Every structure is written in C-alpha cells, then in structure tokens.
Tab-separated table of C-alpha atoms and ligand atoms in Angstrom:
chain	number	residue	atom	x	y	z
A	3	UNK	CA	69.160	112.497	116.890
A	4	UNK	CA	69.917	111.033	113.485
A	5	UNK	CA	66.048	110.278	112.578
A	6	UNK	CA	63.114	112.109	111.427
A	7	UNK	CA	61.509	113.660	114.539
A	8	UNK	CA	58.386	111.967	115.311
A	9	UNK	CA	58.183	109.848	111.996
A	10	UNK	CA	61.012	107.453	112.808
A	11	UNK	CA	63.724	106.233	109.854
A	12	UNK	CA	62.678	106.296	106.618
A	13	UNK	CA	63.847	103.378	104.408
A	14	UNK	CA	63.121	102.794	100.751
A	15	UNK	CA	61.327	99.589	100.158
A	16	UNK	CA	59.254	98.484	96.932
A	17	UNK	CA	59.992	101.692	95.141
A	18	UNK	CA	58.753	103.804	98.110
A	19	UNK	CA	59.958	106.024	100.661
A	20	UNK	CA	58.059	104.219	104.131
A	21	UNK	CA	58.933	104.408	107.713
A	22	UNK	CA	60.511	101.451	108.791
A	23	UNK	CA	57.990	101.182	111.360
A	24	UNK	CA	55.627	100.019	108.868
A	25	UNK	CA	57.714	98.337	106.328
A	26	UNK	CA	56.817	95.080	105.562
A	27	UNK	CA	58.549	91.911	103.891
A	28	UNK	CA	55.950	89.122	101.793
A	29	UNK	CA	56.782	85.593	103.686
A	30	UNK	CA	56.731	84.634	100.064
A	31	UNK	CA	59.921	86.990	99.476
A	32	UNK	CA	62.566	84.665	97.885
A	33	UNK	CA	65.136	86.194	99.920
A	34	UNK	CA	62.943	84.550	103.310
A	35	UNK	CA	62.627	81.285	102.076
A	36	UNK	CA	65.641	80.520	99.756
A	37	UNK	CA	68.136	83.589	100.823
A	38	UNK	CA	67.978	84.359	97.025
A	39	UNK	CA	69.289	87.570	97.140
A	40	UNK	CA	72.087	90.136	97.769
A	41	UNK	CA	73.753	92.893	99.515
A	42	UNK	CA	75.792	95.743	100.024
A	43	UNK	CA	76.575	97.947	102.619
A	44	UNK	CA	78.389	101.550	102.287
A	45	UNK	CA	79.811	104.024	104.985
A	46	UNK	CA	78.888	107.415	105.006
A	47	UNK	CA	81.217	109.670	106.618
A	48	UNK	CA	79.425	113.209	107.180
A	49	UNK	CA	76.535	112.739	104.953
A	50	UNK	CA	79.487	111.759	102.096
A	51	UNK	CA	79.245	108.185	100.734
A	52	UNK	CA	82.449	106.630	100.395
A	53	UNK	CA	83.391	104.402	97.200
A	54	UNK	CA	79.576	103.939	96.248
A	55	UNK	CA	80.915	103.705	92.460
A	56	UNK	CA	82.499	100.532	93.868
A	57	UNK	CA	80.004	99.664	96.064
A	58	UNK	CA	77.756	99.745	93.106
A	59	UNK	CA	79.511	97.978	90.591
A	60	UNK	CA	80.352	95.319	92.705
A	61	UNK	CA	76.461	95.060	93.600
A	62	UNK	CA	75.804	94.945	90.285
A	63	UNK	CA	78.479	92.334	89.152
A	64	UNK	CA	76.470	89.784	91.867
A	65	UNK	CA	72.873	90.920	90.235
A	66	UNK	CA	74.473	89.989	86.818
A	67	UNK	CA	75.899	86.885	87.945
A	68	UNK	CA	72.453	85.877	89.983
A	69	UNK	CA	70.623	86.964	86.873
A	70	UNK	CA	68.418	89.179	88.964
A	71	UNK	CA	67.832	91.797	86.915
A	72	UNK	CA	68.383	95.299	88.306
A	73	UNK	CA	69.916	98.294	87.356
A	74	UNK	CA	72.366	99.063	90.446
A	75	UNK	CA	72.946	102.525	89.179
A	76	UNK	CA	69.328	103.968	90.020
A	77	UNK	CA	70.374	103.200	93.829
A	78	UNK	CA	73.008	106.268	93.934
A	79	UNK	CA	70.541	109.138	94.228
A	80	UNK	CA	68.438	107.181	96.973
A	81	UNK	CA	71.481	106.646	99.034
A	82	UNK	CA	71.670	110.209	98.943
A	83	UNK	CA	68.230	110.841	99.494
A	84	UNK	CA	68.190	108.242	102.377
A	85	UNK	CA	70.764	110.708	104.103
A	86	UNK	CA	68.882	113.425	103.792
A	87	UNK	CA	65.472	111.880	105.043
A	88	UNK	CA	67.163	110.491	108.218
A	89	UNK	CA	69.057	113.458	108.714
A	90	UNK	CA	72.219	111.800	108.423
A	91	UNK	CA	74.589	114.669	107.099
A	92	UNK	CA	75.745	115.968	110.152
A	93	UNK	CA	76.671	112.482	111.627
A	94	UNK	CA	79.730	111.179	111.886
A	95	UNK	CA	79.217	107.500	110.839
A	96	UNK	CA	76.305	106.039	109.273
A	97	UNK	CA	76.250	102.659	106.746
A	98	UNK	CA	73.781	102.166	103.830
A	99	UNK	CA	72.672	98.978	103.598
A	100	UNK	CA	71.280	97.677	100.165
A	101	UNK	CA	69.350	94.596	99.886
A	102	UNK	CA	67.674	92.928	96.594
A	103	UNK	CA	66.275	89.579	96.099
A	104	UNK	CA	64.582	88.039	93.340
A	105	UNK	CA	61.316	88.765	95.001
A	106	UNK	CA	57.893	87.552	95.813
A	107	UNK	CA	56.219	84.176	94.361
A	108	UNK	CA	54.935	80.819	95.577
A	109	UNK	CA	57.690	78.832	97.070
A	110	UNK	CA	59.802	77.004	94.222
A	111	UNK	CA	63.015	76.443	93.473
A	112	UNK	CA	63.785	77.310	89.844
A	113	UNK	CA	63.491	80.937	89.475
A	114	UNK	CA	59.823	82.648	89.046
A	115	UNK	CA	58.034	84.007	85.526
A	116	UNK	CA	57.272	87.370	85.686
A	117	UNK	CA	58.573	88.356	89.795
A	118	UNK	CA	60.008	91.980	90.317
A	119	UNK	CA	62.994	92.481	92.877
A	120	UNK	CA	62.576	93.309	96.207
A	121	UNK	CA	64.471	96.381	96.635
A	122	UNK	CA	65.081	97.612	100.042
A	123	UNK	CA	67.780	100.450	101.015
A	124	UNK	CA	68.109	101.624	104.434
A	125	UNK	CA	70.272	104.280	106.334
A	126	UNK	CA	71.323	104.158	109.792
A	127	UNK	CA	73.969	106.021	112.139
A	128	UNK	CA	76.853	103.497	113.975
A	129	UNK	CA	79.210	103.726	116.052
A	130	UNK	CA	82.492	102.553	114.021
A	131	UNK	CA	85.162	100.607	115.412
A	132	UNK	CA	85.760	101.840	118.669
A	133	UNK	CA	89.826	104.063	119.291
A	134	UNK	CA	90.946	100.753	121.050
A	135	UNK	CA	90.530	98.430	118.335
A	136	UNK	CA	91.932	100.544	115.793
A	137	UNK	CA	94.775	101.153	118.029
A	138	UNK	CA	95.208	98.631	120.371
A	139	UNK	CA	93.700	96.059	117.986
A	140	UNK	CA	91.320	92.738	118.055
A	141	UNK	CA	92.002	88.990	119.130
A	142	UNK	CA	90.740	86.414	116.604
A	143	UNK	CA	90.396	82.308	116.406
A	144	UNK	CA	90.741	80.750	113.537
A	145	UNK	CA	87.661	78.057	112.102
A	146	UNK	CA	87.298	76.157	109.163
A	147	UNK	CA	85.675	77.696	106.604
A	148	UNK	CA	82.386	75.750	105.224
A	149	UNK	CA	81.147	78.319	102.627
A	150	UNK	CA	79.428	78.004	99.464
A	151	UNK	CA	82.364	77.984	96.804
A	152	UNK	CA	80.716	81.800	95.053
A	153	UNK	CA	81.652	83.534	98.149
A	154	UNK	CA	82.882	86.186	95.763
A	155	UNK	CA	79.091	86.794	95.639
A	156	UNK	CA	77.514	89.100	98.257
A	157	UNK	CA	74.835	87.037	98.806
A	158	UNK	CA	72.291	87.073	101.507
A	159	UNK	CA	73.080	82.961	102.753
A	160	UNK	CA	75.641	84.336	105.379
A	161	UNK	CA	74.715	81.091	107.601
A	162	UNK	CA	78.152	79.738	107.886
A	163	UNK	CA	79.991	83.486	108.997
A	164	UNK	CA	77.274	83.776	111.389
A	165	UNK	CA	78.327	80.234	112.894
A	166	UNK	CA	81.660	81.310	112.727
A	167	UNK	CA	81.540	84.922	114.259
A	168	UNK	CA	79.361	83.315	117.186
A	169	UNK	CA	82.204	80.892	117.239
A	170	UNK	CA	84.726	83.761	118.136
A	171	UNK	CA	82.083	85.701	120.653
A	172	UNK	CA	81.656	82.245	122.557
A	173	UNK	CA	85.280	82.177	122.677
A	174	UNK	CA	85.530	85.659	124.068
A	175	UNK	CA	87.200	87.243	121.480
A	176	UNK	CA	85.647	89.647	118.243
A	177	UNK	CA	87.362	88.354	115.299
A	178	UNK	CA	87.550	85.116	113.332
A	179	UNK	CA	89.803	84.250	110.553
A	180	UNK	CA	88.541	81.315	108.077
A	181	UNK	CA	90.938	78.563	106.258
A	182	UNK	CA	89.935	75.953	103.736
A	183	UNK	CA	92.367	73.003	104.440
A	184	UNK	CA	94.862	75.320	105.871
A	185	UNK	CA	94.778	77.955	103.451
A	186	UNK	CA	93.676	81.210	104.729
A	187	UNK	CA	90.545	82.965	102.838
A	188	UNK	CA	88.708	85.880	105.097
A	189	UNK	CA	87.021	86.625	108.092
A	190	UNK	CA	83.328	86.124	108.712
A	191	UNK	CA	82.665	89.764	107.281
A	192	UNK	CA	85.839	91.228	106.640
A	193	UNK	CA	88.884	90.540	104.754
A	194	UNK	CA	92.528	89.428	105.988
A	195	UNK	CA	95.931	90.142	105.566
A	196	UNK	CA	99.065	89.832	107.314
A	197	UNK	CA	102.767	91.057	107.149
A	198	UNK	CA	105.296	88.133	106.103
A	199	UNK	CA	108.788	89.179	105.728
A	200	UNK	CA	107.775	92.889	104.932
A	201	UNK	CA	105.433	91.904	102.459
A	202	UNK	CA	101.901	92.591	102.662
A	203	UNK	CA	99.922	89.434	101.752
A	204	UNK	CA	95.878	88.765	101.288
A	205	UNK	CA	94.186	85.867	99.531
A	206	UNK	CA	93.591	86.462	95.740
A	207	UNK	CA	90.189	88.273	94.803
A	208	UNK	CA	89.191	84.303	93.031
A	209	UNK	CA	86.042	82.391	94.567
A	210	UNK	CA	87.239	82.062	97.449
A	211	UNK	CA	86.927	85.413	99.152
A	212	UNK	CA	84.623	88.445	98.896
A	213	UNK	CA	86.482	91.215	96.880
A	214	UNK	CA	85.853	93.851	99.148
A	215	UNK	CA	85.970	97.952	98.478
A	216	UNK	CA	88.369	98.538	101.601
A	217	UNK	CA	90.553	95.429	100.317
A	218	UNK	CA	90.780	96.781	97.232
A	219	UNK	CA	91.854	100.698	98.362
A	220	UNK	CA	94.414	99.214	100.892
A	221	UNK	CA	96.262	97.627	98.094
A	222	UNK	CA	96.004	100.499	95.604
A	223	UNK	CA	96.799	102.841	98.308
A	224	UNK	CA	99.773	100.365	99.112
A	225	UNK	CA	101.061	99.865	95.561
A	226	UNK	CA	101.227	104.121	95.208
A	227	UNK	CA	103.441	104.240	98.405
A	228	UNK	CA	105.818	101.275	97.116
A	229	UNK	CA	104.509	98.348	100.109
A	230	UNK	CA	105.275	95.504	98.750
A	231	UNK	CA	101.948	93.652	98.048
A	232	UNK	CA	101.262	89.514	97.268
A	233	UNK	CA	98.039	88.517	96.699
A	234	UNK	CA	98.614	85.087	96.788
A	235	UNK	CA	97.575	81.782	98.741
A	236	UNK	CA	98.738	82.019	102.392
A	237	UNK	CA	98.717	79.394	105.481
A	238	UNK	CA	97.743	79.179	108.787
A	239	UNK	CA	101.533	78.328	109.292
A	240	UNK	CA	102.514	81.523	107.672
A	241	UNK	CA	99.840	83.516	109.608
A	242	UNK	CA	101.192	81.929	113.248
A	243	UNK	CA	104.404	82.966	112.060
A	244	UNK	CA	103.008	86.654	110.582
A	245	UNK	CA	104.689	89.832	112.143
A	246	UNK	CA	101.535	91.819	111.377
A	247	UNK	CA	97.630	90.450	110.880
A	248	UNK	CA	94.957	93.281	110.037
A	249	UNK	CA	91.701	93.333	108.824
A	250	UNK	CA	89.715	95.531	106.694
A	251	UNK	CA	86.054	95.949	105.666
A	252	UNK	CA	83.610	99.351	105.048
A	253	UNK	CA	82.376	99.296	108.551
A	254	UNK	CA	85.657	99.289	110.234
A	255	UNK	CA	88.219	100.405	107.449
A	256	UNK	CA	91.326	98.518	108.394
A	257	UNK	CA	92.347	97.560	111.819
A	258	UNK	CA	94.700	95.268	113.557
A	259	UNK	CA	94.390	91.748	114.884
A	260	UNK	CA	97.079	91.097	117.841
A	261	UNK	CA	96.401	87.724	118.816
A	262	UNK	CA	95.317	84.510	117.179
A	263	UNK	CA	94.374	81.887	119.150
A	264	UNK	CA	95.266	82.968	122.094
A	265	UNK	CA	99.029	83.318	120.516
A	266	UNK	CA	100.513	87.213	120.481
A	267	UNK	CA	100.801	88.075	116.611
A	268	UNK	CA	104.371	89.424	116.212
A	269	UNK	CA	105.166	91.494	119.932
A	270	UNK	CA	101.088	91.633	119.927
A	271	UNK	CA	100.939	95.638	119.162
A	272	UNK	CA	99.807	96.764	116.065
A	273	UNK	CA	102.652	97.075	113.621
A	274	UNK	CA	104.253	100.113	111.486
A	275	UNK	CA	102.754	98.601	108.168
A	276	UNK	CA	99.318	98.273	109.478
A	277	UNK	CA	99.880	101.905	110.782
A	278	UNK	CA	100.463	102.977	107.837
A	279	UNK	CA	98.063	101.348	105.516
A	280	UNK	CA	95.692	102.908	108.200
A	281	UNK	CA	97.074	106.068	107.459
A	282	UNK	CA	96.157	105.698	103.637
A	283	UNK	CA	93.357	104.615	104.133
A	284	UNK	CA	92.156	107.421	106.094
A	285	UNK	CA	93.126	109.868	103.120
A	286	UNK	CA	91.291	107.589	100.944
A	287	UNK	CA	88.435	108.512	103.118
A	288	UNK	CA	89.249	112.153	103.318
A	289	UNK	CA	89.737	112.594	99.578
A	290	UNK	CA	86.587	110.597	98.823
A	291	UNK	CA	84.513	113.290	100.988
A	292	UNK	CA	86.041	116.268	99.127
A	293	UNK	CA	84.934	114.917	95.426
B	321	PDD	N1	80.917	92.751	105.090
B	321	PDD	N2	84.471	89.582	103.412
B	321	PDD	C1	83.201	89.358	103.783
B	321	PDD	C2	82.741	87.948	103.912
B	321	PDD	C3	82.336	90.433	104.046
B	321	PDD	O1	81.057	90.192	104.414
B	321	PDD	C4	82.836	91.759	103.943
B	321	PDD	C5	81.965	92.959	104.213
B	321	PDD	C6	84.176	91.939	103.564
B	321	PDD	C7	84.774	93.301	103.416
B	321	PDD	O2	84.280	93.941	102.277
B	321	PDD	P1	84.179	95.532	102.180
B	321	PDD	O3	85.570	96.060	102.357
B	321	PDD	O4	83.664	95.792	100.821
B	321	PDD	O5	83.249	95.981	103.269
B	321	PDD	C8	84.955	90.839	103.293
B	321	PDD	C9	79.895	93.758	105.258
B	321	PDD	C10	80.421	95.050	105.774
B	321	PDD	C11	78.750	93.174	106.071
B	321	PDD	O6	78.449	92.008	105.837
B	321	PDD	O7	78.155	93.877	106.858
C-alpha cells in the first residue's frame, strides 16, 4: 500500500499536514466560485521528483502573472515530505498535485483586501500510461479549441479540455488534439507534435499553448541529438498529412498518437523519431533520479 496504515493520505492543506479524509475546502474559496486559481502537477518516479525546479518556476510564473502572491519555492520540501508521509518512495509512479487559489472571501469579482492563498498539495500513486499506449500508441479526434486566450496559464478553469476530452471518450477514442481556425495548438492536457518531412514540429510556447516541462525536455533532449526541431504554427492539413503525431505531458512522458480521426497517421505504428525522443526522454528521467 502506498498510504499511511490506518490514517489514510496525508495532504497539506492551509499550512497543515491533515488526512484527506478530513480536509475541507470554504464554499467561499475563490477557486469554487470563480476558478481563480492554479496548478501543477509533478511525477515522482521512486520517491524522486522529476523537473520540480521547472515545475516550480513555471507555477510561479502563473502566481506572478495572476498576482496571487506566493512564494512557489517553499512547496519543494513539502513535495518531499508528502512522499514520505504517504509512503511513496518505494512506488513506482506517483504525481504531486499543487493547487493555489486566491482564497477565501465573500463572493466578488475584483480581487479581495487582505485574503491568504489556499494552498493545497497532495501526493498520490498512478498507474502511468499503460506498455500499449506507449508502444502501440493512442487514437485521437480533433475539436475546435474554445479556450481562454492565457492558456499559457495553468489555471484551474479547465472547462473547455474537459468538454473536449469527453468529446474524444464519447467518440471511443483517448486523445484529442485542439485547432484554432485550423491551426493546431495542444491537446486537452497534453502537448502535440508531429513529424513533417523529418522535422519535428510543435506549436510555439506563445498564448496559445501551455508550455509544458515534458515539451520543453523533448526539444532540448532533441536539439543535443541533432533532430531537427520547428516550433512553429502547424495545420490540421499538415497533421493529416504528418508521418509521426506524439504527445507528451508529466503524467505520460511522451507517447504516440496512430490515428486521427479515424485516419492511420503515417503506416499507423509509432515511428523511429517518436522512438527515439522516447528514448531521451527516458534518460531525462533516469538522470533526473540520480541528482
Ligand atoms: N496537464 N497542455 C495542457 C493543456 C496541459 O494541461 C498539460 C499538463 C500539458 C503538458 O504539460 P507538462 O508536460 O508540463 O505536464 C500541456 C497536467 C498533467 C494535468 O492537467 O493533469
């Protein structure tokens, strides 16, 4: 078991560690009524957190931007304490997930006088992507992407990806990839790339898309082995005609998509650049756990 015996999880809520059996939430919590807040979630491999320096700049980038204010920094020694309380060393995969909002005060819109954070971090073992879908890979649809236009903001309003990924589970597949007027930006919680005459291209980190950690190691790892990398604008026309499509985010790393609606992507098996990129990515991983 990856919990306390007998006490349950243990999660760290209003400066506190509580069980999460008796963790409670104000209905007057901004992040309830106004989704004025945001996240972050990071995987721990073995008790080792990977890329939390990212993890927590990029948390506190949003905070800055949000003008919560928050010091993102004092969260690194509860992830590891988090581990330890839930006896998560020994696991194989566990996630972290962080979540701050501009806290607790009578419903109005303009921000409150005087209101702490919420701060709430939580640690729980999951299963990862399972061998098939690294492997074998994922079918997707595509959907129009109706996002707010700060998406580069980890913000808690995740209305519109949750429309979309029940989109793709209605349409009995796991993954959806979003366009605005035709130009590809993301998935509903992941980011996505594809393989256009041996170049590896993803959207631009602008507005448009969440930057996120595992994007950001796939290219650096790519750059270091000479794949040739575009971050540029890209179209649904290029991704029908892609000879690769993968996908990467912290809970899954990066993993291939082999179909897109309902269409084979390239001979629909995962391709030798995604293989690869997997490849770094894992020694990313492994490296990470031996700092
Ligand atoms: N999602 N794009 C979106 C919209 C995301 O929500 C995520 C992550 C990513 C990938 O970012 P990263 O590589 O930093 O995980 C891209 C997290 C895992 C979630 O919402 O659970």
């Amino acid at each position: 078991m990856s919990v306390m015996s007998g006490c349950g999880p243990i999660l760290y809520l209003g400066g506190e560690f509580v069980p999460a059996a008796t963790a409670t939430v104000s209905v007057d919590d901004r992040g309830f009524q106004f989704a004025d807040g945001c996240y972050e979630v990071t995987l721990v491999v073995e008790g080792c957190c990977i890329a939390l320096d990212r993890h927590l700049a990029r948390l506190q980038r949003t905070l800055d931007t949000l003008r919560i204010e928050f010091d993102a920094a004092t969260l690194a020694p509860i992830h590891h304490d988090l581990i330890e309380r839930n006896e998560l060393a020994d696991v194989a995969l566990a996630s972290i997930y962080v979540q701050i909002t501009r806290g607790v005060a009578p419903r109005a819109h303009a921000f409150p006088v005087g209101a702490a954070p919420t701060v709430l971090v939580r640690a729980q073992e999951i299963a990862g992507p399972s061998r098939s879908m690294i492997e074998q890979g994922s079918r997707a649809i595509t959907a129009v992407d109706i996002r707010w236009g700060r998406v580069d903001l980890k913000t808690t309003g995740l209305l519109p990806n949750v429309l979309a990924q029940q989109a793709a589970h209605e349409a009995g597949v796991d993954d959806v990839i979003l366009h605005r007027d035709g130009v590809v930006t993301e998935g509903s919680h992941t980011n996505v790339f594809a393989v256009i005459d041996g170049v590896v291209v993803t959207a631009p980190a602008d507005h448009r898309i969440l930057p996120g950690v595992v994007r950001a190691v796939v290219i650096e790892s790519a750059v270091a082995a000479g794949i040739a990398i575009d971050e540029r604008e890209w179209t649904l026309d290029e991704l029908s005609a892609a000879d690769e499509v993968f996908m990467t985010s912290t809970t899954a790393g990066a993993r291939p998509i082999v179909e897109v609606d309902g269409r084979p992507v390239g001979d629909g098996h995962r391709g030798p650049v995604t293989t690869r990129l997997q490849q770094l990515y894992a020694a990313f991983v492994a490296a990470e756990r031996t700092r």
